[in-house]
Amino acid sequence: MIIDLTKLIYSNLYKLPIKGEVIVPDEMLKNTDIRRISPVKVNGYISNNNEEYELNITISGTMILPCARTLKDIEYPFSSEIDEVIGENDDDSLEINQNRLDIFPIVWQNILVDVPLRVLAPDTSDAPQEGDGWKVISEEEDKKETIDPRLAKLKDYIIK
């Protein structure tokens, strides 16, 4: 999303409103847990303070993430407020080219920060309960002392 700063610089506006949508390209989703993402709504303003610009926006949307247990798609809504100061002389700031500012890198950083470590589907009753060499057990079953059948013969060698 590119913002034209000439309206802010050459007019008497204190704040330039920002409203729109950002579409995240599919190649940006590689190497992340995000499978798909809806167009991200951006709403807020940018203001000019001497040599710096203050960006105050809210981003919101829905990302599709895999369930940690079943790997099914889960819709995960997100919303984030961004308050960023963009200076023209800062080394780590965004580049302002020809009075235009692309805020996509800021939006993308905040989307990545909002990705949870794991999500669980609300209904995991159809999740597999057993597999090759494993099964889901309850806490009561876990507390029971069971003897591994491979080690059961060692019981005969215990001196009483």
XYZ file of N, CA, C and O in Angstrom, residues 8-157:
600
model
N -0.021 15.535 2.181
C 0.260 15.895 3.569
C 1.249 17.050 3.633
O 1.112 17.947 4.467
N 2.215 17.073 2.738
C 3.268 18.079 2.779
C 2.775 19.431 2.271
O 3.016 20.472 2.892
N 2.075 19.445 1.143
C 1.730 20.697 0.481
C 0.329 21.212 0.781
O -0.057 22.264 0.299
N -0.435 20.505 1.559
C -1.760 21.020 1.927
C -1.746 21.362 3.410
O -0.769 21.163 4.108
N -2.809 21.871 3.877
C -2.904 22.268 5.278
C -3.438 21.153 6.159
O -3.948 21.408 7.245
N -3.320 19.928 5.694
C -3.805 18.794 6.478
C -2.806 18.466 7.579
O -1.602 18.424 7.358
N -3.311 18.259 8.786
C -2.451 17.803 9.880
C -2.314 16.285 9.829
O -1.253 15.743 10.084
N -3.409 15.622 9.482
C -3.417 14.164 9.375
C -3.979 13.774 8.014
O -4.991 14.311 7.583
N -3.308 12.821 7.390
C -3.790 12.295 6.126
C -4.450 10.959 6.402
O -3.796 10.032 6.884
N -5.763 10.841 6.159
C -6.432 9.565 6.448
C -5.974 8.458 5.501
O -5.694 8.700 4.332
N -5.889 7.262 6.053
C -5.509 6.077 5.284
C -6.623 5.056 5.439
O -6.998 4.714 6.561
N -7.141 4.603 4.327
C -8.180 3.576 4.367
C -8.053 2.745 3.102
O -7.986 3.291 2.009
N -7.986 1.443 3.279
C -7.869 0.585 2.112
C -7.618 -0.853 2.497
O -7.785 -1.240 3.658
N -7.233 -1.626 1.505
C -6.944 -3.037 1.712
C -5.589 -3.374 1.113
O -5.197 -2.810 0.096
N -4.908 -4.286 1.783
C -3.626 -4.778 1.300
C -3.811 -6.252 0.978
O -4.287 -7.019 1.817
N -3.430 -6.647 -0.215
C -3.484 -8.050 -0.607
C -2.071 -8.617 -0.489
O -1.140 -8.117 -1.122
N -1.929 -9.634 0.346
C -0.624 -10.247 0.574
C -0.378 -11.266 -0.534
O -1.174 -12.183 -0.726
N 0.740 -11.129 -1.265
C 1.042 -12.105 -2.324
C 1.310 -13.491 -1.739
O 1.807 -13.626 -0.622
N 0.986 -14.518 -2.515
C 1.160 -15.900 -2.053
C 2.612 -16.246 -1.759
O 2.893 -17.052 -0.887
N 3.556 -15.649 -2.481
C 4.956 -15.975 -2.231
C 5.430 -15.476 -0.865
O 6.412 -15.981 -0.331
N 4.740 -14.513 -0.286
C 5.098 -14.042 1.058
C 4.708 -15.070 2.123
O 5.247 -15.052 3.228
N 3.769 -15.946 1.815
C 3.295 -16.927 2.786
C 4.219 -18.130 2.918
O 4.075 -18.919 3.849
N 5.171 -18.267 2.008
C 6.115 -19.379 2.094
C 6.961 -19.214 3.344
O 7.270 -18.101 3.764
N 7.331 -20.319 3.944
C 8.137 -20.352 5.174
C 7.414 -19.751 6.372
O 8.042 -19.283 7.316
N 6.089 -19.686 6.314
C 5.287 -19.285 7.474
C 4.234 -20.367 7.692
O 4.048 -21.246 6.861
N 3.539 -20.291 8.821
C 2.450 -21.225 9.087
C 1.144 -20.796 8.436
O 0.161 -21.532 8.470
N 1.124 -19.625 7.854
C -0.100 -19.104 7.247
C -0.341 -19.808 5.920
O 0.517 -19.815 5.048
N -1.518 -20.428 5.798
C -1.860 -21.093 4.537
C -2.485 -20.120 3.547
O -2.164 -20.132 2.372
N -3.403 -19.287 4.038
C -4.037 -18.256 3.225
C -4.326 -17.074 4.129
O -4.390 -17.202 5.341
N -4.539 -15.924 3.504
C -4.885 -14.739 4.279
C -5.846 -13.891 3.456
O -5.693 -13.775 2.228
N -6.842 -13.362 4.126
C -7.813 -12.509 3.443
C -7.160 -11.142 3.183
O -6.132 -10.827 3.766
N -7.763 -10.336 2.308
C -7.236 -8.970 2.159
C -7.260 -8.258 3.515
O -8.235 -8.324 4.258
N -6.152 -7.622 3.834
C -5.983 -6.986 5.142
C -6.526 -5.568 5.073
O -6.093 -4.762 4.239
N -7.492 -5.260 5.936
C -8.076 -3.921 5.981
C -7.153 -3.003 6.777
O -6.720 -3.342 7.873
N -6.865 -1.841 6.218
C -5.997 -0.851 6.852
C -6.820 0.412 7.041
O -7.444 0.909 6.098
N -6.801 0.934 8.266
C -7.579 2.128 8.581
C -6.789 2.956 9.587
O -6.321 2.425 10.585
N -6.632 4.243 9.342
C -5.914 5.106 10.277
C -5.500 6.399 9.615
O -6.178 6.915 8.735
N -4.339 6.902 10.040
C -3.850 8.166 9.488
C -2.331 8.238 9.602
O -1.700 7.488 10.337
N -1.766 9.180 8.840
C -0.355 9.509 8.933
C -0.262 11.012 9.122
O -1.024 11.774 8.527
N 0.637 11.426 10.004
C 0.808 12.857 10.258
C 2.276 13.227 10.110
O 3.165 12.385 10.228
N 2.527 14.495 9.849
C 3.872 15.005 9.623
C 4.307 15.823 10.822
O 3.655 16.793 11.190
N 5.435 15.437 11.431
C 6.029 16.186 12.536
C 7.469 16.500 12.171
O 8.355 15.665 12.347
N 7.719 17.684 11.657
C 9.050 18.139 11.236
C 9.668 17.166 10.238
O 9.212 17.053 9.125
N 10.700 16.447 10.630
C 11.419 15.525 9.743
C 10.883 14.098 9.825
O 11.420 13.210 9.191
N 9.863 13.871 10.618
C 9.362 12.520 10.844
C 7.886 12.438 10.476
O 7.170 13.436 10.466
N 7.485 11.210 10.205
C 6.076 10.918 9.955
C 5.599 9.939 11.016
O 6.300 8.987 11.347
N 4.441 10.202 11.553
C 3.835 9.288 12.529
C 2.716 8.526 11.841
O 1.779 9.120 11.319
N 2.836 7.205 11.885
C 1.853 6.332 11.262
C 1.033 5.671 12.361
O 1.588 4.981 13.215
N -0.253 5.902 12.371
C -1.177 5.296 13.338
C -2.281 4.600 12.555
O -3.179 5.255 12.045
N -2.174 3.282 12.467
C -3.154 2.524 11.692
C -3.601 1.295 12.476
O -2.928 0.846 13.403
N -4.736 0.774 12.068
C -5.255 -0.484 12.584
C -5.392 -1.430 11.396
O -5.947 -1.052 10.366
N -4.847 -2.640 11.571
C -4.981 -3.642 10.513
C -5.849 -4.779 11.049
O -5.809 -5.086 12.239
N -6.632 -5.372 10.172
C -7.464 -6.500 10.581
C -7.717 -7.396 9.378
O -7.677 -6.953 8.236
N -7.956 -8.650 9.686
C -8.220 -9.620 8.635
C -8.366 -11.002 9.230
O -8.504 -11.175 10.442
N -8.316 -11.996 8.376
C -8.440 -13.390 8.801
C -7.363 -14.202 8.106
O -7.204 -14.113 6.890
N -6.635 -14.979 8.894
C -5.644 -15.868 8.312
C -6.065 -17.314 8.531
O -6.745 -17.619 9.506
N -5.706 -18.170 7.611
C -6.000 -19.599 7.704
C -4.732 -20.299 8.175
O -3.695 -20.226 7.521
N -4.838 -20.961 9.334
C -3.700 -21.652 9.940
C -4.026 -23.127 10.114
O -5.197 -23.496 10.218
N -3.018 -23.994 10.195
C -3.289 -25.416 10.415
C -3.523 -25.697 11.896
O -2.867 -25.125 12.764
N -4.479 -26.593 12.174
C -4.715 -27.036 13.548
C -3.492 -27.833 13.996
O -2.947 -28.640 13.242
N -3.062 -27.633 15.232
C -1.877 -28.317 15.742
C -2.118 -29.811 15.923
O -1.178 -30.598 15.915
N -3.369 -30.207 16.066
C -3.677 -31.622 16.302
C -4.111 -32.353 15.038
O -3.681 -33.464 14.778
N -4.965 -31.727 14.243
C -5.531 -32.423 13.080
C -5.025 -31.900 11.741
O -5.311 -32.500 10.716
N -4.328 -30.789 11.725
C -3.817 -30.129 10.522
C -4.919 -29.634 9.593
O -4.674 -29.334 8.430
N -6.140 -29.525 10.103
C -7.230 -28.942 9.316
C -7.093 -27.425 9.321
O -6.491 -26.842 10.216
N -7.690 -26.797 8.314
C -7.652 -25.339 8.224
C -8.533 -24.711 9.298
O -9.672 -25.145 9.509
N -8.002 -23.695 9.959
C -8.739 -22.964 10.985
C -8.656 -21.481 10.658
O -7.567 -20.961 10.392
N -9.796 -20.816 10.694
C -9.809 -19.373 10.499
C -9.396 -18.695 11.799
O -9.939 -18.987 12.866
N -8.420 -17.808 11.707
C -7.923 -17.093 12.879
C -8.008 -15.593 12.587
O -7.208 -15.047 11.836
N -9.003 -14.907 13.176
C -9.101 -13.462 12.945
C -8.021 -12.722 13.737
O -7.661 -13.122 14.845
N -7.510 -11.660 13.163
C -6.503 -10.863 13.850
C -6.819 -9.388 13.680
O -7.477 -8.973 12.737
N -6.346 -8.624 14.624
C -6.480 -7.175 14.583
C -5.310 -6.600 15.375
O -4.979 -7.101 16.448
N -4.709 -5.570 14.841
C -3.528 -5.013 15.479
C -3.479 -3.512 15.249
O -3.804 -3.037 14.163
N -3.057 -2.788 16.283
C -2.855 -1.351 16.163
C -1.370 -1.101 15.977
O -0.549 -1.653 16.699
N -1.033 -0.250 15.024
C 0.359 0.044 14.709
C 0.605 1.530 14.917
O -0.086 2.370 14.337
N 1.571 1.841 15.755
C 2.038 3.212 15.960
C 3.518 3.221 15.623
O 4.331 2.680 16.369
N 3.864 3.830 14.507
C 5.240 3.787 14.008
C 5.696 5.198 13.681
O 4.943 5.995 13.121
N 6.931 5.510 14.036
C 7.542 6.782 13.664
C 8.540 6.495 12.561
O 9.448 5.685 12.719
N 8.344 7.171 11.444
C 9.189 6.962 10.276
C 9.984 8.232 10.048
O 9.424 9.275 9.734
N 11.288 8.132 10.248
C 12.158 9.291 10.075
C 12.874 9.237 8.751
O 13.223 8.174 8.246
N 13.110 10.418 8.168
C 13.795 10.460 6.881
C 15.285 10.182 7.024
O 15.936 9.745 6.092
N 15.846 10.415 8.197
C 17.289 10.257 8.394
C 17.656 8.981 9.128
O 18.836 8.737 9.369
N 16.697 8.189 9.530
C 16.983 6.942 10.244
C 17.507 5.897 9.276
O 17.050 5.790 8.138
N 18.465 5.091 9.756
C 19.008 4.029 8.916
C 18.029 2.867 8.773
O 17.981 2.222 7.744
N 17.274 2.587 9.838
C 16.370 1.439 9.809
C 14.947 1.816 9.405
O 14.047 1.015 9.498
N 14.742 3.031 8.948
C 13.396 3.457 8.573
C 13.065 2.997 7.154
O 13.925 2.554 6.403
N 11.844 3.154 6.808
C 11.412 2.834 5.451
C 11.868 3.940 4.506
O 12.036 5.084 4.906
N 12.075 3.592 3.279
C 12.513 4.581 2.307
C 11.324 5.384 1.801
O 10.288 4.835 1.461
N 11.522 6.688 1.741
C 10.522 7.573 1.159
C 11.066 8.005 -0.195
O 12.045 8.735 -0.278
N 10.470 7.493 -1.252
C 10.905 7.788 -2.615
C 9.904 8.699 -3.287
O 8.730 8.354 -3.407
N 10.374 9.856 -3.751
C 9.541 10.797 -4.496
C 8.238 11.091 -3.756
O 7.159 11.065 -4.333
N 8.366 11.343 -2.451
C 7.221 11.668 -1.592
C 6.165 10.577 -1.578
O 4.977 10.844 -1.460
N 6.616 9.336 -1.735
C 5.721 8.188 -1.649
C 6.283 7.227 -0.614
O 7.484 7.013 -0.538
N 5.399 6.643 0.161
C 5.800 5.726 1.227
C 5.011 4.434 1.084
O 3.780 4.456 1.029
N 5.734 3.329 1.011
C 5.096 2.016 0.946
C 5.049 1.447 2.361
O 6.093 1.191 2.967
N 3.845 1.248 2.907
C 3.706 0.760 4.283
C 3.517 -0.752 4.348
O 3.321 -1.299 5.432
N 3.616 -1.441 3.209
C 3.436 -2.889 3.226
C 4.422 -3.600 4.156
O 4.021 -4.515 4.870
N 5.719 -3.234 4.192
C 6.627 -3.923 5.123
C 6.207 -3.811 6.589
O 6.331 -4.769 7.354
N 5.668 -2.669 6.984
C 5.198 -2.500 8.365
C 3.981 -3.388 8.615
O 3.875 -4.046 9.647
N 3.066 -3.409 7.666
C 1.862 -4.239 7.804
C 2.248 -5.709 7.868
O 1.766 -6.455 8.733
N 3.156 -6.151 7.007
C 3.557 -7.559 6.975
C 4.258 -7.968 8.265
O 4.017 -9.046 8.794
N 5.128 -7.109 8.801
C 5.793 -7.409 10.081
C 4.774 -7.633 11.187
O 4.910 -8.547 11.991
N 3.776 -6.794 11.252
C 2.780 -6.912 12.311
C 1.862 -8.104 12.117
O 1.365 -8.662 13.084
N 1.637 -8.517 10.877
C 0.867 -9.739 10.639
C 1.658 -10.938 11.160
O 1.118 -11.811 11.841
N 2.948 -10.985 10.864
C 3.781 -12.092 11.318
C 3.878 -12.156 12.839
O 3.946 -13.239 13.423
N 3.861 -11.008 13.488
C 3.898 -10.981 14.951
C 2.600 -11.536 15.534
O 2.605 -12.141 16.603
N 1.503 -11.364 14.823
C 0.200 -11.828 15.309
C -0.046 -13.320 15.097
O -1.038 -13.849 15.583
N 0.816 -14.012 14.369
C 0.620 -15.447 14.134
C 0.878 -16.199 15.446
O 1.956 -16.097 16.016
N -0.106 -16.953 15.941
C 0.107 -17.701 17.186
C 1.031 -18.903 16.958
O 1.194 -19.376 15.832
N 1.631 -19.395 18.042
C 2.506 -20.551 17.931
C 1.746 -21.783 17.479
O 2.246 -22.584 16.704
N 0.524 -21.955 17.999
C -0.320 -23.064 17.557
C -1.772 -22.716 17.802
O -2.091 -21.925 18.688
N -2.634 -23.309 17.010
C -4.080 -23.151 17.181
C -4.694 -24.536 17.195
O -4.178 -25.469 16.585
N -5.790 -24.667 17.920
C -6.508 -25.937 17.993
C -7.921 -25.733 17.476
O -8.564 -24.726 17.775
N -8.394 -26.689 16.735
C -9.763 -26.636 16.239
C -10.716 -26.770 17.420
O -10.430 -27.504 18.371
N -11.841 -26.077 17.394
C -12.775 -26.166 18.520
C -13.327 -27.568 18.720
O -13.562 -27.988 19.841
N -13.528 -28.309 17.643
C -14.054 -29.664 17.763
C -13.026 -30.626 17.189
O -12.882 -30.746 15.977
N -12.328 -31.312 18.069
C -11.317 -32.273 17.610
C -11.758 -33.696 17.897
O -10.942 -34.587 18.073
N -13.077 -33.925 17.938
C -13.573 -35.269 18.232
C -13.269 -36.245 17.096
O -13.174 -37.444 17.328
N -13.129 -35.734 15.886
C -12.819 -36.618 14.776
C -11.306 -36.787 14.582
O -10.861 -37.364 13.603
N -10.552 -36.312 15.547
C -9.095 -36.476 15.479
C -8.737 -37.926 15.754
O -9.404 -38.608 16.537
N -7.697 -38.437 15.120
C -7.312 -39.825 15.377
C -6.881 -40.011 16.832
O -6.210 -39.173 17.399
N -7.320 -41.118 17.433
C -6.992 -41.397 18.822
C -5.849 -42.395 18.952
O -5.307 -42.561 20.030
N -5.523 -43.088 17.858
C -4.428 -44.044 17.858
C -3.709 -43.962 16.527
O -4.269 -43.559 15.528
N -2.461 -44.385 16.563
C -1.686 -44.413 15.335
C -0.633 -45.492 15.411
O -0.727 -46.419 16.229
N 0.361 -45.400 14.603
C 1.422 -46.392 14.547
C 2.361 -46.203 15.738
O 3.248 -45.368 15.721
N 2.142 -46.956 16.799
C 2.992 -46.893 17.976
C 2.617 -45.831 18.986
O 3.379 -45.552 19.902
N 1.449 -45.217 18.859
C 1.033 -44.207 19.826
C -0.467 -44.256 20.010
O -1.200 -44.765 19.179
N -0.941 -43.706 21.142
C -2.365 -43.529 21.375
C -2.556 -42.426 22.409
O -1.668 -42.152 23.213
N -3.687 -41.783 22.348
C -4.022 -40.716 23.278
C -4.531 -41.361 24.557
O -5.397 -42.239 24.518
N -3.985 -40.943 25.704
C -4.425 -41.488 26.987
C -4.873 -40.356 27.888
O -4.469 -39.209 27.715
N -5.707 -40.698 28.865
C -6.174 -39.708 29.822
C -5.170 -39.607 30.967
O -4.237 -40.405 31.076
N -5.380 -38.644 31.836
C -4.471 -38.478 32.975
C -4.543 -39.673 33.912
O -3.535 -40.069 34.499
N -5.731 -40.252 34.090
C -5.877 -41.401 34.981
C -5.083 -42.593 34.447
O -4.436 -43.312 35.201
N -5.170 -42.805 33.148
C -4.411 -43.904 32.552
C -2.911 -43.660 32.662
O -2.128 -44.586 32.833
N -2.516 -42.411 32.602
C -1.105 -42.064 32.684
C -0.556 -42.331 34.085
O 0.603 -42.707 34.247
N -1.407 -42.140 35.094
C -0.959 -42.332 36.475
C -0.872 -43.803 36.864
O -0.187 -44.147 37.818
N -1.585 -44.667 36.143
C -1.496 -46.097 36.431
C -0.098 -46.584 36.112
O 0.506 -46.175 35.123
N 0.397 -47.460 36.950
C 1.721 -48.003 36.709
C 1.578 -49.251 35.859
O 0.979 -50.241 36.273
N 2.093 -49.203 34.687
C 2.029 -50.357 33.795
C 3.453 -50.829 33.527
O 4.395 -50.037 33.492
N 3.571 -52.102 33.350
C 4.877 -52.688 33.078
C 4.998 -52.899 31.575
O 4.106 -53.463 30.938
N 6.094 -52.440 31.049
C 6.376 -52.609 29.634
C 6.515 -54.109 29.354
O 7.281 -54.795 30.025
N 5.761 -54.663 28.401
C 5.823 -56.109 28.158
C 7.229 -56.583 27.764
O 7.585 -57.725 28.017
N 8.028 -55.720 27.223
C 9.385 -56.120 26.856
C 10.260 -56.316 28.094
O 11.241 -57.047 28.067
N 9.883 -55.666 29.189
C 10.670 -55.767 30.421
C 10.004 -56.652 31.471
O 10.500 -56.778 32.585
N 8.870 -57.272 31.153
C 8.115 -58.064 32.122
C 8.908 -59.261 32.632
O 8.775 -59.642 33.803
N 9.748 -59.858 31.821
C 10.522 -61.028 32.251
C 11.581 -60.672 33.298
O 12.032 -61.534 34.037
N 11.971 -59.420 33.362
C 12.949 -59.012 34.373
C 12.383 -59.155 35.782
O 13.131 -59.239 36.748
N 11.067 -59.148 35.881
C 10.408 -59.281 37.164
C 10.780 -60.628 37.835
O 10.891 -60.717 39.054
N 11.029 -61.662 37.046
C 11.390 -62.987 37.580
C 12.767 -62.979 38.224
O 13.080 -63.827 39.068
N 13.615 -62.022 37.859
C 14.978 -61.999 38.376
C 15.135 -61.135 39.622
O 16.225 -61.032 40.167
